[in-house]
Amino acid sequence: MTRKPLKGIFFDFGNTLIAEEPDKHLWEMAVVPLPHAVEVLTELKPRFRLGIISNTVGSGDAELAAVLERAGMLRLIDALVTSRDFGRAKPDPAIYVEGARRLGVALACTCMVG
């Protein structure tokens, strides 16, 4: 079996890129990137398409994009999918298929971190 080349990397948002604050909506959080999160994304960006797939309840794609902008990470992200706006949540395969579509890469050429 031939291994497909990695072209896209998905990250979870809470507790993978930022410190999650339980019981708070995205717009209420301090939005502090975890140590080295921005550096890791910056290092990966030239070689891979980067996306975020996040299970959210009260926040959608626009709210997540605004938070990423405040955290200085939006410029590093090529696509994002929130469960609230998409209508399906992880681990449903459909949310990963949608993420790959938004990244413009085959699902078989992606991985999920977080």
PDB file of N, CA and C in Angstrom:
ATOM      1  N   MET A   1       0.841  -1.175   0.000  1.00  0.00           N
ATOM      2  CA  MET A   1       0.000   0.000   0.000  1.00  0.00           C
ATOM      3  C   MET A   1       0.889   1.242   0.000  1.00  0.00           C
ATOM      4  N   THR A   2       0.570   2.189  -0.852  1.00  0.00           N
ATOM      5  CA  THR A   2       1.324   3.430  -0.946  1.00  0.00           C
ATOM      6  C   THR A   2       0.730   4.465   0.000  1.00  0.00           C
ATOM      7  N   ARG A   3       1.590   5.079   0.776  1.00  0.00           N
ATOM      8  CA  ARG A   3       1.148   6.117   1.702  1.00  0.00           C
ATOM      9  C   ARG A   3       0.973   7.430   0.941  1.00  0.00           C
ATOM     10  N   LYS A   4      -0.136   8.109   1.188  1.00  0.00           N
ATOM     11  CA  LYS A   4      -0.400   9.407   0.559  1.00  0.00           C
ATOM     12  C   LYS A   4       0.435  10.479   1.257  1.00  0.00           C
ATOM     13  N   PRO A   5       0.930  11.460   0.501  1.00  0.00           N
ATOM     14  CA  PRO A   5       1.709  12.531   1.130  1.00  0.00           C
ATOM     15  C   PRO A   5       0.808  13.427   1.979  1.00  0.00           C
ATOM     16  N   LEU A   6       1.311  13.847   3.120  1.00  0.00           N
ATOM     17  CA  LEU A   6       0.568  14.742   3.999  1.00  0.00           C
ATOM     18  C   LEU A   6       0.542  16.138   3.380  1.00  0.00           C
ATOM     19  N   LYS A   7      -0.665  16.684   3.221  1.00  0.00           N
ATOM     20  CA  LYS A   7      -0.814  18.015   2.625  1.00  0.00           C
ATOM     21  C   LYS A   7      -1.570  18.979   3.521  1.00  0.00           C
ATOM     22  N   GLY A   8      -2.375  18.437   4.440  1.00  0.00           N
ATOM     23  CA  GLY A   8      -3.180  19.291   5.308  1.00  0.00           C
ATOM     24  C   GLY A   8      -3.171  18.790   6.733  1.00  0.00           C
ATOM     25  N   ILE A   9      -3.142  19.719   7.679  1.00  0.00           N
ATOM     26  CA  ILE A   9      -3.161  19.375   9.101  1.00  0.00           C
ATOM     27  C   ILE A   9      -4.301  20.138   9.754  1.00  0.00           C
ATOM     28  N   PHE A  10      -5.164  19.407  10.450  1.00  0.00           N
ATOM     29  CA  PHE A  10      -6.237  20.012  11.227  1.00  0.00           C
ATOM     30  C   PHE A  10      -5.838  20.046  12.689  1.00  0.00           C
ATOM     31  N   PHE A  11      -6.226  21.114  13.358  1.00  0.00           N
ATOM     32  CA  PHE A  11      -6.020  21.242  14.794  1.00  0.00           C
ATOM     33  C   PHE A  11      -7.367  21.441  15.456  1.00  0.00           C
ATOM     34  N   ASP A  12      -7.498  20.899  16.672  1.00  0.00           N
ATOM     35  CA  ASP A  12      -8.606  21.287  17.520  1.00  0.00           C
ATOM     36  C   ASP A  12      -8.221  22.655  18.071  1.00  0.00           C
ATOM     37  N   PHE A  13      -9.178  23.450  18.473  1.00  0.00           N
ATOM     38  CA  PHE A  13      -8.867  24.792  18.952  1.00  0.00           C
ATOM     39  C   PHE A  13      -8.591  24.801  20.453  1.00  0.00           C
ATOM     40  N   GLY A  14      -9.594  24.418  21.242  1.00  0.00           N
ATOM     41  CA  GLY A  14      -9.453  24.461  22.693  1.00  0.00           C
ATOM     42  C   GLY A  14      -8.493  23.418  23.228  1.00  0.00           C
ATOM     43  N   ASN A  15      -7.578  23.872  24.054  1.00  0.00           N
ATOM     44  CA  ASN A  15      -6.554  23.051  24.705  1.00  0.00           C
ATOM     45  C   ASN A  15      -5.584  22.398  23.726  1.00  0.00           C
ATOM     46  N   THR A  16      -5.592  22.841  22.484  1.00  0.00           N
ATOM     47  CA  THR A  16      -4.582  22.440  21.504  1.00  0.00           C
ATOM     48  C   THR A  16      -3.820  23.675  21.047  1.00  0.00           C
ATOM     49  N   LEU A  17      -4.552  24.745  20.719  1.00  0.00           N
ATOM     50  CA  LEU A  17      -3.915  26.004  20.311  1.00  0.00           C
ATOM     51  C   LEU A  17      -4.054  27.101  21.360  1.00  0.00           C
ATOM     52  N   ILE A  18      -5.148  27.083  22.107  1.00  0.00           N
ATOM     53  CA  ILE A  18      -5.352  28.070  23.173  1.00  0.00           C
ATOM     54  C   ILE A  18      -5.789  27.347  24.443  1.00  0.00           C
ATOM     55  N   ALA A  19      -5.610  28.016  25.571  1.00  0.00           N
ATOM     56  CA  ALA A  19      -6.084  27.473  26.844  1.00  0.00           C
ATOM     57  C   ALA A  19      -7.599  27.668  26.897  1.00  0.00           C
ATOM     58  N   GLU A  20      -8.306  26.563  27.013  1.00  0.00           N
ATOM     59  CA  GLU A  20      -9.765  26.626  27.028  1.00  0.00           C
ATOM     60  C   GLU A  20     -10.246  27.074  28.403  1.00  0.00           C
ATOM     61  N   GLU A  21     -11.293  27.877  28.414  1.00  0.00           N
ATOM     62  CA  GLU A  21     -11.901  28.328  29.658  1.00  0.00           C
ATOM     63  C   GLU A  21     -13.310  27.748  29.732  1.00  0.00           C
ATOM     64  N   PRO A  22     -13.501  26.718  30.569  1.00  0.00           N
ATOM     65  CA  PRO A  22     -14.817  26.072  30.653  1.00  0.00           C
ATOM     66  C   PRO A  22     -15.920  27.073  31.002  1.00  0.00           C
ATOM     67  N   ASP A  23     -17.077  26.822  30.490  1.00  0.00           N
ATOM     68  CA  ASP A  23     -18.273  27.625  30.762  1.00  0.00           C
ATOM     69  C   ASP A  23     -18.203  29.047  30.217  1.00  0.00           C
ATOM     70  N   LYS A  24     -17.314  29.295  29.258  1.00  0.00           N
ATOM     71  CA  LYS A  24     -17.251  30.614  28.623  1.00  0.00           C
ATOM     72  C   LYS A  24     -17.403  30.455  27.117  1.00  0.00           C
ATOM     73  N   HIS A  25     -18.080  31.402  26.506  1.00  0.00           N
ATOM     74  CA  HIS A  25     -18.152  31.453  25.049  1.00  0.00           C
ATOM     75  C   HIS A  25     -16.825  31.980  24.521  1.00  0.00           C
ATOM     76  N   LEU A  26     -16.539  31.729  23.251  1.00  0.00           N
ATOM     77  CA  LEU A  26     -15.274  32.177  22.658  1.00  0.00           C
ATOM     78  C   LEU A  26     -15.035  33.664  22.867  1.00  0.00           C
ATOM     79  N   TRP A  27     -16.059  34.473  22.670  1.00  0.00           N
ATOM     80  CA  TRP A  27     -15.871  35.922  22.759  1.00  0.00           C
ATOM     81  C   TRP A  27     -15.642  36.404  24.187  1.00  0.00           C
ATOM     82  N   GLU A  28     -15.874  35.541  25.192  1.00  0.00           N
ATOM     83  CA  GLU A  28     -15.644  35.903  26.589  1.00  0.00           C
ATOM     84  C   GLU A  28     -14.259  35.484  27.080  1.00  0.00           C
ATOM     85  N   MET A  29     -13.574  34.668  26.313  1.00  0.00           N
ATOM     86  CA  MET A  29     -12.292  34.112  26.755  1.00  0.00           C
ATOM     87  C   MET A  29     -11.154  35.104  26.557  1.00  0.00           C
ATOM     88  N   ALA A  30     -10.110  34.942  27.371  1.00  0.00           N
ATOM     89  CA  ALA A  30      -8.925  35.791  27.271  1.00  0.00           C
ATOM     90  C   ALA A  30      -8.158  35.508  25.982  1.00  0.00           C
ATOM     91  N   VAL A  31      -8.283  34.331  25.431  1.00  0.00           N
ATOM     92  CA  VAL A  31      -7.656  33.907  24.180  1.00  0.00           C
ATOM     93  C   VAL A  31      -6.144  34.069  24.226  1.00  0.00           C
ATOM     94  N   VAL A  32      -5.535  33.251  25.044  1.00  0.00           N
ATOM     95  CA  VAL A  32      -4.081  33.226  25.146  1.00  0.00           C
ATOM     96  C   VAL A  32      -3.587  31.959  24.454  1.00  0.00           C
ATOM     97  N   PRO A  33      -2.803  32.104  23.372  1.00  0.00           N
ATOM     98  CA  PRO A  33      -2.279  30.907  22.713  1.00  0.00           C
ATOM     99  C   PRO A  33      -1.426  30.083  23.678  1.00  0.00           C
ATOM    100  N   LEU A  34      -1.516  28.780  23.571  1.00  0.00           N
ATOM    101  CA  LEU A  34      -0.656  27.915  24.374  1.00  0.00           C
ATOM    102  C   LEU A  34       0.795  28.157  23.976  1.00  0.00           C
ATOM    103  N   PRO A  35       1.737  27.889  24.896  1.00  0.00           N
ATOM    104  CA  PRO A  35       3.149  28.111  24.570  1.00  0.00           C
ATOM    105  C   PRO A  35       3.540  27.415  23.267  1.00  0.00           C
ATOM    106  N   HIS A  36       4.180  28.145  22.402  1.00  0.00           N
ATOM    107  CA  HIS A  36       4.735  27.679  21.124  1.00  0.00           C
ATOM    108  C   HIS A  36       3.693  27.383  20.049  1.00  0.00           C
ATOM    109  N   ALA A  37       2.404  27.610  20.325  1.00  0.00           N
ATOM    110  CA  ALA A  37       1.374  27.316  19.318  1.00  0.00           C
ATOM    111  C   ALA A  37       1.585  28.145  18.052  1.00  0.00           C
ATOM    112  N   VAL A  38       1.817  29.436  18.196  1.00  0.00           N
ATOM    113  CA  VAL A  38       2.012  30.299  17.025  1.00  0.00           C
ATOM    114  C   VAL A  38       3.287  29.903  16.288  1.00  0.00           C
ATOM    115  N   GLU A  39       4.334  29.575  17.027  1.00  0.00           N
ATOM    116  CA  GLU A  39       5.597  29.161  16.398  1.00  0.00           C
ATOM    117  C   GLU A  39       5.427  27.867  15.607  1.00  0.00           C
ATOM    118  N   VAL A  40       4.680  26.917  16.157  1.00  0.00           N
ATOM    119  CA  VAL A  40       4.445  25.647  15.455  1.00  0.00           C
ATOM    120  C   VAL A  40       3.664  25.895  14.167  1.00  0.00           C
ATOM    121  N   LEU A  41       2.594  26.682  14.244  1.00  0.00           N
ATOM    122  CA  LEU A  41       1.807  26.986  13.045  1.00  0.00           C
ATOM    123  C   LEU A  41       2.661  27.714  12.004  1.00  0.00           C
ATOM    124  N   THR A  42       3.483  28.648  12.457  1.00  0.00           N
ATOM    125  CA  THR A  42       4.356  29.403  11.550  1.00  0.00           C
ATOM    126  C   THR A  42       5.343  28.482  10.845  1.00  0.00           C
ATOM    127  N   GLU A  43       5.869  27.517  11.565  1.00  0.00           N
ATOM    128  CA  GLU A  43       6.824  26.564  10.987  1.00  0.00           C
ATOM    129  C   GLU A  43       6.147  25.639   9.967  1.00  0.00           C
ATOM    130  N   LEU A  44       4.920  25.232  10.250  1.00  0.00           N
ATOM    131  CA  LEU A  44       4.207  24.306   9.369  1.00  0.00           C
ATOM    132  C   LEU A  44       3.608  24.984   8.135  1.00  0.00           C
ATOM    133  N   LYS A  45       3.257  26.255   8.252  1.00  0.00           N
ATOM    134  CA  LYS A  45       2.513  26.971   7.210  1.00  0.00           C
ATOM    135  C   LYS A  45       3.134  26.893   5.812  1.00  0.00           C
ATOM    136  N   PRO A  46       4.443  27.027   5.646  1.00  0.00           N
ATOM    137  CA  PRO A  46       4.985  26.978   4.278  1.00  0.00           C
ATOM    138  C   PRO A  46       4.839  25.613   3.591  1.00  0.00           C
ATOM    139  N   ARG A  47       4.662  24.553   4.369  1.00  0.00           N
ATOM    140  CA  ARG A  47       4.646  23.205   3.794  1.00  0.00           C
ATOM    141  C   ARG A  47       3.274  22.546   3.748  1.00  0.00           C
ATOM    142  N   PHE A  48       2.334  23.035   4.557  1.00  0.00           N
ATOM    143  CA  PHE A  48       1.036  22.373   4.674  1.00  0.00           C
ATOM    144  C   PHE A  48      -0.097  23.389   4.661  1.00  0.00           C
ATOM    145  N   ARG A  49      -1.289  22.922   4.264  1.00  0.00           N
ATOM    146  CA  ARG A  49      -2.513  23.690   4.444  1.00  0.00           C
ATOM    147  C   ARG A  49      -2.959  23.423   5.881  1.00  0.00           C
ATOM    148  N   LEU A  50      -3.313  24.468   6.612  1.00  0.00           N
ATOM    149  CA  LEU A  50      -3.652  24.337   8.024  1.00  0.00           C
ATOM    150  C   LEU A  50      -5.108  24.700   8.265  1.00  0.00           C
ATOM    151  N   GLY A  51      -5.774  23.872   9.064  1.00  0.00           N
ATOM    152  CA  GLY A  51      -7.175  24.116   9.364  1.00  0.00           C
ATOM    153  C   GLY A  51      -7.505  23.843  10.812  1.00  0.00           C
ATOM    154  N   ILE A  52      -8.667  24.295  11.214  1.00  0.00           N
ATOM    155  CA  ILE A  52      -9.183  24.030  12.558  1.00  0.00           C
ATOM    156  C   ILE A  52     -10.549  23.389  12.406  1.00  0.00           C
ATOM    157  N   ILE A  53     -10.749  22.291  13.118  1.00  0.00           N
ATOM    158  CA  ILE A  53     -12.060  21.656  13.231  1.00  0.00           C
ATOM    159  C   ILE A  53     -12.389  21.656  14.713  1.00  0.00           C
ATOM    160  N   SER A  54     -13.468  22.337  15.080  1.00  0.00           N
ATOM    161  CA  SER A  54     -13.769  22.524  16.495  1.00  0.00           C
ATOM    162  C   SER A  54     -15.236  22.240  16.789  1.00  0.00           C
ATOM    163  N   ASN A  55     -15.470  21.454  17.825  1.00  0.00           N
ATOM    164  CA  ASN A  55     -16.827  21.245  18.317  1.00  0.00           C
ATOM    165  C   ASN A  55     -17.206  22.469  19.143  1.00  0.00           C
ATOM    166  N   THR A  56     -18.174  23.210  18.669  1.00  0.00           N
ATOM    167  CA  THR A  56     -18.610  24.416  19.363  1.00  0.00           C
ATOM    168  C   THR A  56     -20.111  24.348  19.570  1.00  0.00           C
ATOM    169  N   VAL A  57     -20.583  25.033  20.592  1.00  0.00           N
ATOM    170  CA  VAL A  57     -22.014  25.073  20.854  1.00  0.00           C
ATOM    171  C   VAL A  57     -22.546  26.473  20.570  1.00  0.00           C
ATOM    172  N   GLY A  58     -21.976  27.469  21.220  1.00  0.00           N
ATOM    173  CA  GLY A  58     -22.484  28.829  21.092  1.00  0.00           C
ATOM    174  C   GLY A  58     -21.755  29.689  20.093  1.00  0.00           C
ATOM    175  N   SER A  59     -20.709  29.172  19.481  1.00  0.00           N
ATOM    176  CA  SER A  59     -19.900  29.982  18.564  1.00  0.00           C
ATOM    177  C   SER A  59     -19.767  29.275  17.228  1.00  0.00           C
ATOM    178  N   GLY A  60     -19.785  30.071  16.160  1.00  0.00           N
ATOM    179  CA  GLY A  60     -19.653  29.515  14.824  1.00  0.00           C
ATOM    180  C   GLY A  60     -18.368  29.946  14.155  1.00  0.00           C
ATOM    181  N   ASP A  61     -18.334  29.783  12.843  1.00  0.00           N
ATOM    182  CA  ASP A  61     -17.135  30.087  12.065  1.00  0.00           C
ATOM    183  C   ASP A  61     -16.693  31.543  12.233  1.00  0.00           C
ATOM    184  N   ALA A  62     -17.628  32.487  12.165  1.00  0.00           N
ATOM    185  CA  ALA A  62     -17.275  33.911  12.256  1.00  0.00           C
ATOM    186  C   ALA A  62     -16.695  34.252  13.624  1.00  0.00           C
ATOM    187  N   GLU A  63     -17.281  33.712  14.676  1.00  0.00           N
ATOM    188  CA  GLU A  63     -16.766  33.982  16.023  1.00  0.00           C
ATOM    189  C   GLU A  63     -15.380  33.377  16.206  1.00  0.00           C
ATOM    190  N   LEU A  64     -15.194  32.157  15.694  1.00  0.00           N
ATOM    191  CA  LEU A  64     -13.881  31.523  15.799  1.00  0.00           C
ATOM    192  C   LEU A  64     -12.841  32.317  15.015  1.00  0.00           C
ATOM    193  N   ALA A  65     -13.188  32.795  13.838  1.00  0.00           N
ATOM    194  CA  ALA A  65     -12.253  33.603  13.048  1.00  0.00           C
ATOM    195  C   ALA A  65     -11.872  34.881  13.799  1.00  0.00           C
ATOM    196  N   ALA A  66     -12.825  35.516  14.455  1.00  0.00           N
ATOM    197  CA  ALA A  66     -12.537  36.736  15.217  1.00  0.00           C
ATOM    198  C   ALA A  66     -11.591  36.450  16.377  1.00  0.00           C
ATOM    199  N   VAL A  67     -11.789  35.332  17.047  1.00  0.00           N
ATOM    200  CA  VAL A  67     -10.914  34.951  18.158  1.00  0.00           C
ATOM    201  C   VAL A  67      -9.514  34.633  17.645  1.00  0.00           C
ATOM    202  N   LEU A  68      -9.426  33.931  16.522  1.00  0.00           N
ATOM    203  CA  LEU A  68      -8.117  33.635  15.929  1.00  0.00           C
ATOM    204  C   LEU A  68      -7.386  34.919  15.549  1.00  0.00           C
ATOM    205  N   GLU A  69      -8.119  35.897  15.051  1.00  0.00           N
ATOM    206  CA  GLU A  69      -7.521  37.198  14.710  1.00  0.00           C
ATOM    207  C   GLU A  69      -6.958  37.861  15.965  1.00  0.00           C
ATOM    208  N   ARG A  70      -7.736  37.869  17.049  1.00  0.00           N
ATOM    209  CA  ARG A  70      -7.267  38.461  18.316  1.00  0.00           C
ATOM    210  C   ARG A  70      -6.028  37.765  18.836  1.00  0.00           C
ATOM    211  N   ALA A  71      -5.933  36.463  18.599  1.00  0.00           N
ATOM    212  CA  ALA A  71      -4.796  35.676  19.092  1.00  0.00           C
ATOM    213  C   ALA A  71      -3.599  35.731  18.144  1.00  0.00           C
ATOM    214  N   GLY A  72      -3.743  36.401  17.003  1.00  0.00           N
ATOM    215  CA  GLY A  72      -2.652  36.489  16.042  1.00  0.00           C
ATOM    216  C   GLY A  72      -2.438  35.223  15.234  1.00  0.00           C
ATOM    217  N   MET A  73      -3.466  34.377  15.140  1.00  0.00           N
ATOM    218  CA  MET A  73      -3.319  33.101  14.442  1.00  0.00           C
ATOM    219  C   MET A  73      -4.108  32.998  13.143  1.00  0.00           C
ATOM    220  N   LEU A  74      -5.050  33.892  12.905  1.00  0.00           N
ATOM    221  CA  LEU A  74      -5.910  33.755  11.726  1.00  0.00           C
ATOM    222  C   LEU A  74      -5.103  33.750  10.431  1.00  0.00           C
ATOM    223  N   ARG A  75      -4.052  34.528  10.360  1.00  0.00           N
ATOM    224  CA  ARG A  75      -3.219  34.601   9.152  1.00  0.00           C
ATOM    225  C   ARG A  75      -2.555  33.268   8.826  1.00  0.00           C
ATOM    226  N   LEU A  76      -2.501  32.373   9.804  1.00  0.00           N
ATOM    227  CA  LEU A  76      -1.845  31.081   9.624  1.00  0.00           C
ATOM    228  C   LEU A  76      -2.819  29.956   9.273  1.00  0.00           C
ATOM    229  N   ILE A  77      -4.105  30.231   9.316  1.00  0.00           N
ATOM    230  CA  ILE A  77      -5.135  29.204   9.124  1.00  0.00           C
ATOM    231  C   ILE A  77      -5.790  29.365   7.752  1.00  0.00           C
ATOM    232  N   ASP A  78      -5.845  28.263   7.004  1.00  0.00           N
ATOM    233  CA  ASP A  78      -6.426  28.276   5.661  1.00  0.00           C
ATOM    234  C   ASP A  78      -7.923  27.979   5.652  1.00  0.00           C
ATOM    235  N   ALA A  79      -8.406  27.247   6.640  1.00  0.00           N
ATOM    236  CA  ALA A  79      -9.829  26.887   6.679  1.00  0.00           C
ATOM    237  C   ALA A  79     -10.219  26.535   8.104  1.00  0.00           C
ATOM    238  N   LEU A  80     -11.480  26.755   8.414  1.00  0.00           N
ATOM    239  CA  LEU A  80     -11.978  26.323   9.718  1.00  0.00           C
ATOM    240  C   LEU A  80     -13.403  25.829   9.573  1.00  0.00           C
ATOM    241  N   VAL A  81     -13.741  24.892  10.451  1.00  0.00           N
ATOM    242  CA  VAL A  81     -15.088  24.315  10.473  1.00  0.00           C
ATOM    243  C   VAL A  81     -15.513  24.213  11.929  1.00  0.00           C
ATOM    244  N   THR A  82     -16.643  24.816  12.253  1.00  0.00           N
ATOM    245  CA  THR A  82     -17.202  24.655  13.594  1.00  0.00           C
ATOM    246  C   THR A  82     -18.429  23.761  13.508  1.00  0.00           C
ATOM    247  N   SER A  83     -18.613  22.974  14.536  1.00  0.00           N
ATOM    248  CA  SER A  83     -19.757  22.061  14.541  1.00  0.00           C
ATOM    249  C   SER A  83     -21.081  22.824  14.560  1.00  0.00           C
ATOM    250  N   ARG A  84     -21.093  23.997  15.198  1.00  0.00           N
ATOM    251  CA  ARG A  84     -22.351  24.754  15.242  1.00  0.00           C
ATOM    252  C   ARG A  84     -22.809  25.138  13.839  1.00  0.00           C
ATOM    253  N   ASP A  85     -21.903  25.679  13.029  1.00  0.00           N
ATOM    254  CA  ASP A  85     -22.298  26.113  11.690  1.00  0.00           C
ATOM    255  C   ASP A  85     -22.433  24.954  10.703  1.00  0.00           C
ATOM    256  N   PHE A  86     -21.601  23.927  10.856  1.00  0.00           N
ATOM    257  CA  PHE A  86     -21.666  22.802   9.925  1.00  0.00           C
ATOM    258  C   PHE A  86     -22.832  21.860  10.234  1.00  0.00           C
ATOM    259  N   GLY A  87     -23.186  21.751  11.503  1.00  0.00           N
ATOM    260  CA  GLY A  87     -24.311  20.897  11.876  1.00  0.00           C
ATOM    261  C   GLY A  87     -23.941  19.477  12.258  1.00  0.00           C
ATOM    262  N   ARG A  88     -22.684  19.162  12.243  1.00  0.00           N
ATOM    263  CA  ARG A  88     -22.182  17.852  12.674  1.00  0.00           C
ATOM    264  C   ARG A  88     -20.954  18.094  13.537  1.00  0.00           C
ATOM    265  N   ALA A  89     -20.693  17.196  14.476  1.00  0.00           N
ATOM    266  CA  ALA A  89     -19.568  17.360  15.401  1.00  0.00           C
ATOM    267  C   ALA A  89     -18.615  16.180  15.312  1.00  0.00           C
ATOM    268  N   LYS A  90     -17.373  16.415  15.740  1.00  0.00           N
ATOM    269  CA  LYS A  90     -16.413  15.309  15.841  1.00  0.00           C
ATOM    270  C   LYS A  90     -16.978  14.305  16.839  1.00  0.00           C
ATOM    271  N   PRO A  91     -16.880  13.053  16.611  1.00  0.00           N
ATOM    272  CA  PRO A  91     -16.058  12.361  15.627  1.00  0.00           C
ATOM    273  C   PRO A  91     -16.785  11.995  14.326  1.00  0.00           C
ATOM    274  N   ASP A  92     -17.908  12.628  14.017  1.00  0.00           N
ATOM    275  CA  ASP A  92     -18.619  12.338  12.767  1.00  0.00           C
ATOM    276  C   ASP A  92     -17.678  12.573  11.580  1.00  0.00           C
ATOM    277  N   PRO A  93     -17.489  11.570  10.733  1.00  0.00           N
ATOM    278  CA  PRO A  93     -16.574  11.720   9.593  1.00  0.00           C
ATOM    279  C   PRO A  93     -16.924  12.890   8.667  1.00  0.00           C
ATOM    280  N   ALA A  94     -18.184  13.281   8.618  1.00  0.00           N
ATOM    281  CA  ALA A  94     -18.604  14.347   7.700  1.00  0.00           C
ATOM    282  C   ALA A  94     -17.897  15.668   7.981  1.00  0.00           C
ATOM    283  N   ILE A  95     -17.589  15.958   9.246  1.00  0.00           N
ATOM    284  CA  ILE A  95     -16.940  17.233   9.559  1.00  0.00           C
ATOM    285  C   ILE A  95     -15.495  17.250   9.052  1.00  0.00           C
ATOM    286  N   TYR A  96     -14.855  16.080   9.030  1.00  0.00           N
ATOM    287  CA  TYR A  96     -13.488  15.992   8.494  1.00  0.00           C
ATOM    288  C   TYR A  96     -13.502  16.085   6.966  1.00  0.00           C
ATOM    289  N   VAL A  97     -14.493  15.472   6.350  1.00  0.00           N
ATOM    290  CA  VAL A  97     -14.643  15.566   4.893  1.00  0.00           C
ATOM    291  C   VAL A  97     -14.844  17.031   4.499  1.00  0.00           C
ATOM    292  N   GLU A  98     -15.681  17.740   5.241  1.00  0.00           N
ATOM    293  CA  GLU A  98     -15.914  19.159   4.962  1.00  0.00           C
ATOM    294  C   GLU A  98     -14.640  19.976   5.180  1.00  0.00           C
ATOM    295  N   GLY A  99     -13.903  19.668   6.228  1.00  0.00           N
ATOM    296  CA  GLY A  99     -12.642  20.367   6.467  1.00  0.00           C
ATOM    297  C   GLY A  99     -11.663  20.179   5.323  1.00  0.00           C
ATOM    298  N   ALA A 100     -11.538  18.962   4.834  1.00  0.00           N
ATOM    299  CA  ALA A 100     -10.637  18.685   3.710  1.00  0.00           C
ATOM    300  C   ALA A 100     -11.100  19.426   2.461  1.00  0.00           C
ATOM    301  N   ARG A 101     -12.401  19.473   2.246  1.00  0.00           N
ATOM    302  CA  ARG A 101     -12.936  20.211   1.096  1.00  0.00           C
ATOM    303  C   ARG A 101     -12.562  21.692   1.196  1.00  0.00           C
ATOM    304  N   ARG A 102     -12.721  22.258   2.377  1.00  0.00           N
ATOM    305  CA  ARG A 102     -12.391  23.679   2.561  1.00  0.00           C
ATOM    306  C   ARG A 102     -10.891  23.938   2.431  1.00  0.00           C
ATOM    307  N   LEU A 103     -10.083  22.967   2.817  1.00  0.00           N
ATOM    308  CA  LEU A 103      -8.632  23.108   2.645  1.00  0.00           C
ATOM    309  C   LEU A 103      -8.214  22.927   1.192  1.00  0.00           C
ATOM    310  N   GLY A 104      -9.035  22.206   0.434  1.00  0.00           N
ATOM    311  CA  GLY A 104      -8.694  21.929  -0.956  1.00  0.00           C
ATOM    312  C   GLY A 104      -7.726  20.778  -1.112  1.00  0.00           C
ATOM    313  N   VAL A 105      -7.775  19.829  -0.172  1.00  0.00           N
ATOM    314  CA  VAL A 105      -6.909  18.649  -0.243  1.00  0.00           C
ATOM    315  C   VAL A 105      -7.751  17.397  -0.024  1.00  0.00           C
ATOM    316  N   ALA A 106      -7.245  16.264  -0.473  1.00  0.00           N
ATOM    317  CA  ALA A 106      -7.939  14.992  -0.261  1.00  0.00           C
ATOM    318  C   ALA A 106      -7.906  14.632   1.221  1.00  0.00           C
ATOM    319  N   LEU A 107      -8.998  14.106   1.720  1.00  0.00           N
ATOM    320  CA  LEU A 107      -9.071  13.713   3.124  1.00  0.00           C
ATOM    321  C   LEU A 107      -7.942  12.757   3.491  1.00  0.00           C
ATOM    322  N   ALA A 108      -7.592  11.854   2.589  1.00  0.00           N
ATOM    323  CA  ALA A 108      -6.530  10.871   2.849  1.00  0.00           C
ATOM    324  C   ALA A 108      -5.159  11.524   3.018  1.00  0.00           C
ATOM    325  N   CYS A 109      -5.053  12.797   2.675  1.00  0.00           N
ATOM    326  CA  CYS A 109      -3.772  13.524   2.784  1.00  0.00           C
ATOM    327  C   CYS A 109      -3.773  14.484   3.965  1.00  0.00           C
ATOM    328  N   THR A 110      -4.665  14.237   4.950  1.00  0.00           N
ATOM    329  CA  THR A 110      -4.743  15.110   6.122  1.00  0.00           C
ATOM    330  C   THR A 110      -4.541  14.311   7.400  1.00  0.00           C
ATOM    331  N   CYS A 111      -4.260  15.034   8.481  1.00  0.00           N
ATOM    332  CA  CYS A 111      -4.227  14.428   9.815  1.00  0.00           C
ATOM    333  C   CYS A 111      -4.844  15.420  10.796  1.00  0.00           C
ATOM    334  N   MET A 112      -5.245  14.917  11.951  1.00  0.00           N
ATOM    335  CA  MET A 112      -5.885  15.732  12.983  1.00  0.00           C
ATOM    336  C   MET A 112      -5.011  15.738  14.220  1.00  0.00           C
ATOM    337  N   VAL A 113      -4.765  16.919  14.774  1.00  0.00           N
ATOM    338  CA  VAL A 113      -3.987  17.074  16.003  1.00  0.00           C
ATOM    339  C   VAL A 113      -4.911  17.640  17.067  1.00  0.00           C
ATOM    340  N   GLY A 114      -5.030  16.927  18.176  1.00  0.00           N
ATOM    341  CA  GLY A 114      -5.824  17.437  19.287  1.00  0.00           C
ATOM    342  C   GLY A 114      -7.102  16.690  19.489  1.00  0.00           C
TER     343      GLY A 114
END
